[in-house]
């Protein structure tokens, strides 16, 4: 049997092994407690009223961001694990991996759907304070990745990487619950995206690449091209028009409902899972 630390999302796809949940109840309980405290904090802290949409969005993203960091800090202080959520080792390399992968991911998705006749670019629009919208989105992206693949994932990983992957994938999918109303492919896209981000985390041992990849996907896909669904008040420079079969174009849920994105998610998941296994096998020699 392989040791727990050797597992990646690649193994989840190709192998099913018996997991002793009794050994992981405490860690799962801490993960649930972390999320419940986070949800309570979000519910209790009101968003200040403002007539300027971008300022309201900054508060709406900033409050969860701060709460996530505060709760993470508390759990890290009282936990016996030596967890380093965002290490600076290989910082430049990790930033490069994040930027390259992020632009490849969103670029291949848009080009692929366009070639298949699923979309066309609309007219350019004027967006005020675009840099502030990008900053608000950056806070949201950091919050999501730290919440899902930060303390919760890394503390569960000490007990079982398989359980860490399953638990955080379910959590990420729950946070994007609107996909369930959109259909089967959007749900699969959320699940495979989470596994893809986890595979990147495992390969780089840093949260920076998943944050950057996730941010580029949302920033380019939503704020620039209007092809990724965010909160309704987020603007976009262009408005994509989606054509033909929703299986290709994504339809009402935009490109995140497209089978092209599902294919790319699985492709990148397998690539990074393979790179992780290859790197660890090399280090053991």
mmCIF file of C-alpha atoms in Angstrom:
data_model
loop_
_atom_site.group_PDB
_atom_site.id
_atom_site.type_symbol
_atom_site.label_atom_id
_atom_site.label_comp_id
_atom_site.label_asym_id
_atom_site.label_seq_id
_atom_site.Cartn_x
_atom_site.Cartn_y
_atom_site.Cartn_z
ATOM 1 C CA UNK A 1 0.000 0.000 0.000
ATOM 2 C CA UNK A 2 1.254 3.490 -0.803
ATOM 3 C CA UNK A 3 1.946 5.882 2.024
ATOM 4 C CA UNK A 4 -0.599 8.655 2.472
ATOM 5 C CA UNK A 5 1.810 11.454 1.567
ATOM 6 C CA UNK A 6 2.407 9.991 -1.877
ATOM 7 C CA UNK A 7 -1.179 10.491 -3.042
ATOM 8 C CA UNK A 8 -2.303 13.148 -5.504
ATOM 9 C CA UNK A 9 -5.572 13.772 -7.384
ATOM 10 C CA UNK A 10 -4.090 11.509 -10.082
ATOM 11 C CA UNK A 11 -4.464 8.578 -7.685
ATOM 12 C CA UNK A 12 -8.058 9.524 -6.848
ATOM 13 C CA UNK A 13 -8.955 9.015 -10.495
ATOM 14 C CA UNK A 14 -7.124 5.735 -11.022
ATOM 15 C CA UNK A 15 -7.284 4.054 -7.642
ATOM 16 C CA UNK A 16 -9.829 3.515 -4.886
ATOM 17 C CA UNK A 17 -8.500 2.412 -1.515
ATOM 18 C CA UNK A 18 -10.167 1.794 1.803
ATOM 19 C CA UNK A 19 -9.915 4.796 4.131
ATOM 20 C CA UNK A 20 -10.143 4.426 7.905
ATOM 21 C CA UNK A 21 -12.352 7.385 8.781
ATOM 22 C CA UNK A 22 -11.995 6.740 12.507
ATOM 23 C CA UNK A 23 -8.423 8.018 12.400
ATOM 24 C CA UNK A 24 -9.498 11.229 10.756
ATOM 25 C CA UNK A 25 -12.608 12.255 12.699
ATOM 26 C CA UNK A 26 -10.719 14.827 14.764
ATOM 27 C CA UNK A 27 -9.175 16.481 11.722
ATOM 28 C CA UNK A 28 -12.478 16.490 9.836
ATOM 29 C CA UNK A 29 -14.159 17.986 12.902
ATOM 30 C CA UNK A 30 -11.619 20.803 12.991
ATOM 31 C CA UNK A 31 -12.209 21.459 9.321
ATOM 32 C CA UNK A 32 -15.971 21.653 9.871
ATOM 33 C CA UNK A 33 -15.475 23.910 12.919
ATOM 34 C CA UNK A 34 -13.216 26.207 10.895
ATOM 35 C CA UNK A 35 -15.840 26.557 8.176
ATOM 36 C CA UNK A 36 -18.699 27.069 10.647
ATOM 37 C CA UNK A 37 -16.799 29.836 12.461
ATOM 38 C CA UNK A 38 -16.042 31.430 9.111
ATOM 39 C CA UNK A 39 -19.707 31.275 8.053
ATOM 40 C CA UNK A 40 -20.851 32.730 11.390
ATOM 41 C CA UNK A 41 -18.344 35.540 11.078
ATOM 42 C CA UNK A 42 -19.575 36.351 7.565
ATOM 43 C CA UNK A 43 -23.178 36.382 8.771
ATOM 44 C CA UNK A 44 -22.515 38.608 11.808
ATOM 45 C CA UNK A 45 -20.403 41.319 10.179
ATOM 46 C CA UNK A 46 -22.579 43.690 8.130
ATOM 47 C CA UNK A 47 -21.470 45.252 4.865
ATOM 48 C CA UNK A 48 -21.444 49.080 5.201
ATOM 49 C CA UNK A 49 -23.887 50.944 2.994
ATOM 50 C CA UNK A 50 -22.441 52.953 0.119
ATOM 51 C CA UNK A 51 -23.821 54.388 -3.109
ATOM 52 C CA UNK A 52 -20.663 53.613 -5.059
ATOM 53 C CA UNK A 53 -20.904 50.029 -6.400
ATOM 54 C CA UNK A 54 -17.187 49.279 -6.444
ATOM 55 C CA UNK A 55 -16.784 50.426 -2.819
ATOM 56 C CA UNK A 56 -19.643 48.166 -1.763
ATOM 57 C CA UNK A 57 -17.972 45.268 -3.585
ATOM 58 C CA UNK A 58 -14.655 46.040 -1.883
ATOM 59 C CA UNK A 59 -16.374 45.744 1.496
ATOM 60 C CA UNK A 60 -18.230 42.608 0.378
ATOM 61 C CA UNK A 61 -14.953 40.917 -0.592
ATOM 62 C CA UNK A 62 -12.756 42.508 2.055
ATOM 63 C CA UNK A 63 -14.778 41.388 5.082
ATOM 64 C CA UNK A 64 -14.677 37.641 4.219
ATOM 65 C CA UNK A 65 -10.992 38.063 3.318
ATOM 66 C CA UNK A 66 -10.141 39.504 6.760
ATOM 67 C CA UNK A 67 -12.313 36.965 8.601
ATOM 68 C CA UNK A 68 -10.604 34.116 6.728
ATOM 69 C CA UNK A 69 -7.151 35.382 7.675
ATOM 70 C CA UNK A 70 -8.150 35.947 11.317
ATOM 71 C CA UNK A 71 -9.641 32.494 11.789
ATOM 72 C CA UNK A 72 -6.685 30.925 9.992
ATOM 73 C CA UNK A 73 -4.318 32.747 12.344
ATOM 74 C CA UNK A 74 -6.216 31.539 15.418
ATOM 75 C CA UNK A 75 -6.238 27.908 14.280
ATOM 76 C CA UNK A 76 -2.572 28.029 13.378
ATOM 77 C CA UNK A 77 -1.678 29.471 16.788
ATOM 78 C CA UNK A 78 -3.352 26.667 18.706
ATOM 79 C CA UNK A 79 -2.505 23.809 16.355
ATOM 80 C CA UNK A 80 0.512 21.575 16.853
ATOM 81 C CA UNK A 81 1.101 21.202 13.129
ATOM 82 C CA UNK A 82 3.885 23.205 11.539
ATOM 83 C CA UNK A 83 1.817 24.640 8.694
ATOM 84 C CA UNK A 84 3.216 27.208 6.301
ATOM 85 C CA UNK A 85 0.324 28.249 4.140
ATOM 86 C CA UNK A 86 2.097 30.495 1.634
ATOM 87 C CA UNK A 87 5.824 29.669 1.683
ATOM 88 C CA UNK A 88 8.264 31.967 -0.122
ATOM 89 C CA UNK A 89 10.580 29.165 -1.243
ATOM 90 C CA UNK A 90 10.844 29.026 -5.052
ATOM 91 C CA UNK A 91 8.720 32.176 -5.089
ATOM 92 C CA UNK A 92 9.711 33.301 -8.584
ATOM 93 C CA UNK A 93 9.247 29.850 -10.080
ATOM 94 C CA UNK A 94 5.841 29.454 -8.461
ATOM 95 C CA UNK A 95 4.706 32.854 -9.689
ATOM 96 C CA UNK A 96 5.818 31.879 -13.199
ATOM 97 C CA UNK A 97 3.932 28.574 -13.020
ATOM 98 C CA UNK A 98 0.810 30.394 -11.862
ATOM 99 C CA UNK A 99 0.936 33.078 -14.541
ATOM 100 C CA UNK A 100 1.749 30.707 -17.418
ATOM 101 C CA UNK A 101 -0.858 28.117 -16.399
ATOM 102 C CA UNK A 102 -3.511 30.735 -15.729
ATOM 103 C CA UNK A 103 -3.218 32.365 -19.148
ATOM 104 C CA UNK A 104 -2.986 29.001 -20.909
ATOM 105 C CA UNK A 105 -6.114 27.783 -19.120
ATOM 106 C CA UNK A 106 -8.347 30.764 -19.884
ATOM 107 C CA UNK A 107 -6.805 31.298 -23.321
ATOM 108 C CA UNK A 108 -7.317 27.716 -24.489
ATOM 109 C CA UNK A 109 -10.866 27.746 -23.116
ATOM 110 C CA UNK A 110 -11.893 30.902 -24.974
ATOM 111 C CA UNK A 111 -10.113 29.981 -28.207
ATOM 112 C CA UNK A 112 -11.419 26.416 -28.113
ATOM 113 C CA UNK A 113 -15.038 27.457 -27.645
ATOM 114 C CA UNK A 114 -14.634 30.164 -30.308
ATOM 115 C CA UNK A 115 -13.235 27.704 -32.854
ATOM 116 C CA UNK A 116 -16.160 25.372 -32.188
ATOM 117 C CA UNK A 117 -18.563 28.233 -32.897
ATOM 118 C CA UNK A 118 -19.760 28.647 -29.327
ATOM 119 C CA UNK A 119 -19.069 32.340 -28.801
ATOM 120 C CA UNK A 120 -18.207 35.691 -30.296
ATOM 121 C CA UNK A 121 -16.884 38.867 -28.725
ATOM 122 C CA UNK A 122 -19.280 41.749 -28.181
ATOM 123 C CA UNK A 123 -18.687 45.489 -28.162
ATOM 124 C CA UNK A 124 -16.262 47.130 -25.768
ATOM 125 C CA UNK A 125 -17.813 49.003 -22.847
ATOM 126 C CA UNK A 126 -16.581 51.698 -20.472
ATOM 127 C CA UNK A 127 -15.928 50.490 -16.914
ATOM 128 C CA UNK A 128 -15.143 53.012 -14.200
ATOM 129 C CA UNK A 129 -12.571 52.164 -11.537
ATOM 130 C CA UNK A 130 -11.648 48.919 -13.264
ATOM 131 C CA UNK A 131 -8.487 48.571 -11.152
ATOM 132 C CA UNK A 132 -10.599 48.602 -7.985
ATOM 133 C CA UNK A 133 -12.800 45.843 -9.381
ATOM 134 C CA UNK A 134 -9.665 43.820 -10.090
ATOM 135 C CA UNK A 135 -8.484 44.428 -6.524
ATOM 136 C CA UNK A 136 -11.840 43.334 -5.087
ATOM 137 C CA UNK A 137 -11.652 40.175 -7.189
ATOM 138 C CA UNK A 138 -8.111 39.541 -5.952
ATOM 139 C CA UNK A 139 -9.334 39.663 -2.338
ATOM 140 C CA UNK A 140 -12.092 37.202 -3.227
ATOM 141 C CA UNK A 141 -9.650 34.815 -4.895
ATOM 142 C CA UNK A 142 -7.204 34.825 -1.986
ATOM 143 C CA UNK A 143 -10.092 34.286 0.429
ATOM 144 C CA UNK A 144 -11.372 31.254 -1.485
ATOM 145 C CA UNK A 145 -7.998 29.577 -1.858
ATOM 146 C CA UNK A 146 -6.898 30.211 1.743
ATOM 147 C CA UNK A 147 -10.272 29.020 3.039
ATOM 148 C CA UNK A 148 -10.311 25.802 1.007
ATOM 149 C CA UNK A 149 -6.672 24.896 0.400
ATOM 150 C CA UNK A 150 -5.143 26.695 3.347
ATOM 151 C CA UNK A 151 -5.476 25.489 6.930
ATOM 152 C CA UNK A 152 -8.319 23.037 6.277
ATOM 153 C CA UNK A 153 -6.567 21.173 3.476
ATOM 154 C CA UNK A 154 -3.135 21.167 5.035
ATOM 155 C CA UNK A 155 -4.279 20.066 8.494
ATOM 156 C CA UNK A 156 -6.346 17.218 7.004
ATOM 157 C CA UNK A 157 -3.386 16.282 4.846
ATOM 158 C CA UNK A 158 -1.357 15.407 7.939
ATOM 159 C CA UNK A 159 -3.782 12.536 8.539
ATOM 160 C CA UNK A 160 -4.811 11.566 5.015
ATOM 161 C CA UNK A 161 -4.226 13.339 1.742
ATOM 162 C CA UNK A 162 -7.144 11.466 0.187
ATOM 163 C CA UNK A 163 -9.571 12.772 2.799
ATOM 164 C CA UNK A 164 -8.096 16.262 2.463
ATOM 165 C CA UNK A 165 -8.739 16.187 -1.278
ATOM 166 C CA UNK A 166 -12.291 14.867 -0.948
ATOM 167 C CA UNK A 167 -13.277 17.193 1.923
ATOM 168 C CA UNK A 168 -11.951 20.382 0.328
ATOM 169 C CA UNK A 169 -13.377 19.483 -3.079
ATOM 170 C CA UNK A 170 -16.798 19.114 -1.483
ATOM 171 C CA UNK A 171 -16.295 22.422 0.342
ATOM 172 C CA UNK A 172 -15.265 24.238 -2.842
ATOM 173 C CA UNK A 173 -18.257 22.787 -4.674
ATOM 174 C CA UNK A 174 -20.571 23.864 -1.836
ATOM 175 C CA UNK A 175 -19.221 27.425 -2.074
ATOM 176 C CA UNK A 176 -20.180 27.381 -5.761
ATOM 177 C CA UNK A 177 -23.597 25.870 -5.148
ATOM 178 C CA UNK A 178 -25.181 27.797 -8.016
ATOM 179 C CA UNK A 179 -23.642 25.250 -10.362
ATOM 180 C CA UNK A 180 -26.178 22.657 -9.187
ATOM 181 C CA UNK A 181 -28.990 24.742 -10.665
ATOM 182 C CA UNK A 182 -27.113 25.087 -13.951
ATOM 183 C CA UNK A 183 -26.668 21.402 -14.730
ATOM 184 C CA UNK A 184 -24.359 18.405 -14.637
ATOM 185 C CA UNK A 185 -21.454 19.820 -16.660
ATOM 186 C CA UNK A 186 -21.142 23.020 -14.562
ATOM 187 C CA UNK A 187 -20.972 20.874 -11.415
ATOM 188 C CA UNK A 188 -18.297 18.676 -12.981
ATOM 189 C CA UNK A 189 -16.392 21.814 -13.959
ATOM 190 C CA UNK A 190 -16.409 23.066 -10.363
ATOM 191 C CA UNK A 191 -15.271 19.680 -9.034
ATOM 192 C CA UNK A 192 -12.504 19.238 -11.605
ATOM 193 C CA UNK A 193 -11.355 22.834 -11.161
ATOM 194 C CA UNK A 194 -10.952 22.232 -7.429
ATOM 195 C CA UNK A 195 -8.975 19.045 -8.081
ATOM 196 C CA UNK A 196 -6.860 20.916 -10.644
ATOM 197 C CA UNK A 197 -6.053 23.670 -8.119
ATOM 198 C CA UNK A 198 -5.173 21.045 -5.513
ATOM 199 C CA UNK A 199 -2.871 19.286 -7.965
ATOM 200 C CA UNK A 200 -1.089 22.601 -8.588
ATOM 201 C CA UNK A 201 -0.771 23.093 -4.818
ATOM 202 C CA UNK A 202 0.723 19.631 -4.419
ATOM 203 C CA UNK A 203 3.239 20.151 -7.211
ATOM 204 C CA UNK A 204 4.421 23.597 -6.077
ATOM 205 C CA UNK A 205 3.903 23.238 -2.287
ATOM 206 C CA UNK A 206 2.609 26.793 -2.298
ATOM 207 C CA UNK A 207 -0.747 28.548 -2.390
ATOM 208 C CA UNK A 208 0.589 31.275 -4.670
ATOM 209 C CA UNK A 209 0.138 29.348 -7.962
ATOM 210 C CA UNK A 210 -3.499 28.306 -7.271
ATOM 211 C CA UNK A 211 -4.292 31.882 -6.229
ATOM 212 C CA UNK A 212 -2.747 33.320 -9.395
ATOM 213 C CA UNK A 213 -4.325 30.743 -11.722
ATOM 214 C CA UNK A 214 -7.746 31.215 -10.138
ATOM 215 C CA UNK A 215 -7.368 35.011 -10.281
ATOM 216 C CA UNK A 216 -6.361 35.075 -13.951
ATOM 217 C CA UNK A 217 -9.299 32.829 -14.824
ATOM 218 C CA UNK A 218 -11.769 35.154 -13.110
ATOM 219 C CA UNK A 219 -10.042 38.408 -14.019
ATOM 220 C CA UNK A 220 -9.557 37.744 -17.728
ATOM 221 C CA UNK A 221 -12.612 35.550 -18.108
ATOM 222 C CA UNK A 222 -15.046 37.798 -16.240
ATOM 223 C CA UNK A 223 -13.810 41.374 -15.859
ATOM 224 C CA UNK A 224 -12.324 41.599 -19.354
ATOM 225 C CA UNK A 225 -14.377 39.263 -21.555
ATOM 226 C CA UNK A 226 -17.562 38.704 -19.542
ATOM 227 C CA UNK A 227 -17.377 34.948 -20.077
ATOM 228 C CA UNK A 228 -17.142 33.788 -16.467
ATOM 229 C CA UNK A 229 -19.973 34.188 -13.976
ATOM 230 C CA UNK A 230 -19.243 36.263 -10.866
ATOM 231 C CA UNK A 231 -21.514 38.245 -8.564
ATOM 232 C CA UNK A 232 -24.013 40.193 -10.677
ATOM 233 C CA UNK A 233 -22.575 43.618 -9.857
ATOM 234 C CA UNK A 234 -19.160 42.838 -11.355
ATOM 235 C CA UNK A 235 -18.755 44.662 -14.690
ATOM 236 C CA UNK A 236 -16.848 43.550 -17.789
ATOM 237 C CA UNK A 237 -15.071 45.331 -20.627
ATOM 238 C CA UNK A 238 -16.696 43.073 -23.198
ATOM 239 C CA UNK A 239 -19.824 40.961 -23.247
ATOM 240 C CA UNK A 240 -19.412 37.589 -24.893
ATOM 241 C CA UNK A 241 -22.295 36.287 -26.958
ATOM 242 C CA UNK A 242 -22.860 32.539 -26.578
ATOM 243 C CA UNK A 243 -24.037 30.645 -29.634
ATOM 244 C CA UNK A 244 -25.238 27.190 -30.582
ATOM 245 C CA UNK A 245 -25.310 24.219 -28.251
ATOM 246 C CA UNK A 246 -24.911 25.088 -24.545
ATOM 247 C CA UNK A 247 -22.762 21.968 -24.179
ATOM 248 C CA UNK A 248 -20.104 23.782 -26.220
ATOM 249 C CA UNK A 249 -20.776 27.426 -25.343
ATOM 250 C CA UNK A 250 -21.858 26.960 -21.740
ATOM 251 C CA UNK A 251 -25.151 28.728 -22.386
ATOM 252 C CA UNK A 252 -26.577 30.742 -19.511
ATOM 253 C CA UNK A 253 -23.693 29.888 -17.164
ATOM 254 C CA UNK A 254 -21.164 31.046 -19.783
ATOM 255 C CA UNK A 255 -17.903 29.218 -20.434
ATOM 256 C CA UNK A 256 -17.898 27.480 -17.043
ATOM 257 C CA UNK A 257 -20.764 25.377 -18.346
ATOM 258 C CA UNK A 258 -18.827 24.261 -21.418
ATOM 259 C CA UNK A 259 -17.519 20.760 -22.008
ATOM 260 C CA UNK A 260 -14.378 22.407 -23.407
ATOM 261 C CA UNK A 261 -13.583 23.702 -19.922
ATOM 262 C CA UNK A 262 -14.243 20.253 -18.469
ATOM 263 C CA UNK A 263 -11.731 18.767 -20.912
ATOM 264 C CA UNK A 264 -9.121 21.414 -20.016
ATOM 265 C CA UNK A 265 -9.677 20.965 -16.272
ATOM 266 C CA UNK A 266 -9.060 17.237 -16.532
ATOM 267 C CA UNK A 267 -6.072 17.770 -18.826
ATOM 268 C CA UNK A 268 -4.358 20.204 -16.438
ATOM 269 C CA UNK A 269 -5.286 18.007 -13.470
ATOM 270 C CA UNK A 270 -3.557 15.035 -15.045
ATOM 271 C CA UNK A 271 -0.527 17.093 -16.092
ATOM 272 C CA UNK A 272 0.116 18.494 -12.616
ATOM 273 C CA UNK A 273 -0.637 15.183 -10.922
ATOM 274 C CA UNK A 274 1.891 13.497 -13.199
ATOM 275 C CA UNK A 275 4.481 16.214 -12.525
ATOM 276 C CA UNK A 276 3.931 15.784 -8.774
ATOM 277 C CA UNK A 277 4.448 12.027 -8.916
ATOM 278 C CA UNK A 278 7.494 12.430 -11.142
ATOM 279 C CA UNK A 279 9.041 15.051 -8.850
ATOM 280 C CA UNK A 280 8.510 12.983 -5.706
ATOM 281 C CA UNK A 281 9.839 9.817 -7.288
ATOM 282 C CA UNK A 282 12.933 11.758 -8.343
ATOM 283 C CA UNK A 283 13.453 13.117 -4.815
ATOM 284 C CA UNK A 284 13.336 9.595 -3.351
ATOM 285 C CA UNK A 285 16.122 8.332 -5.595
#
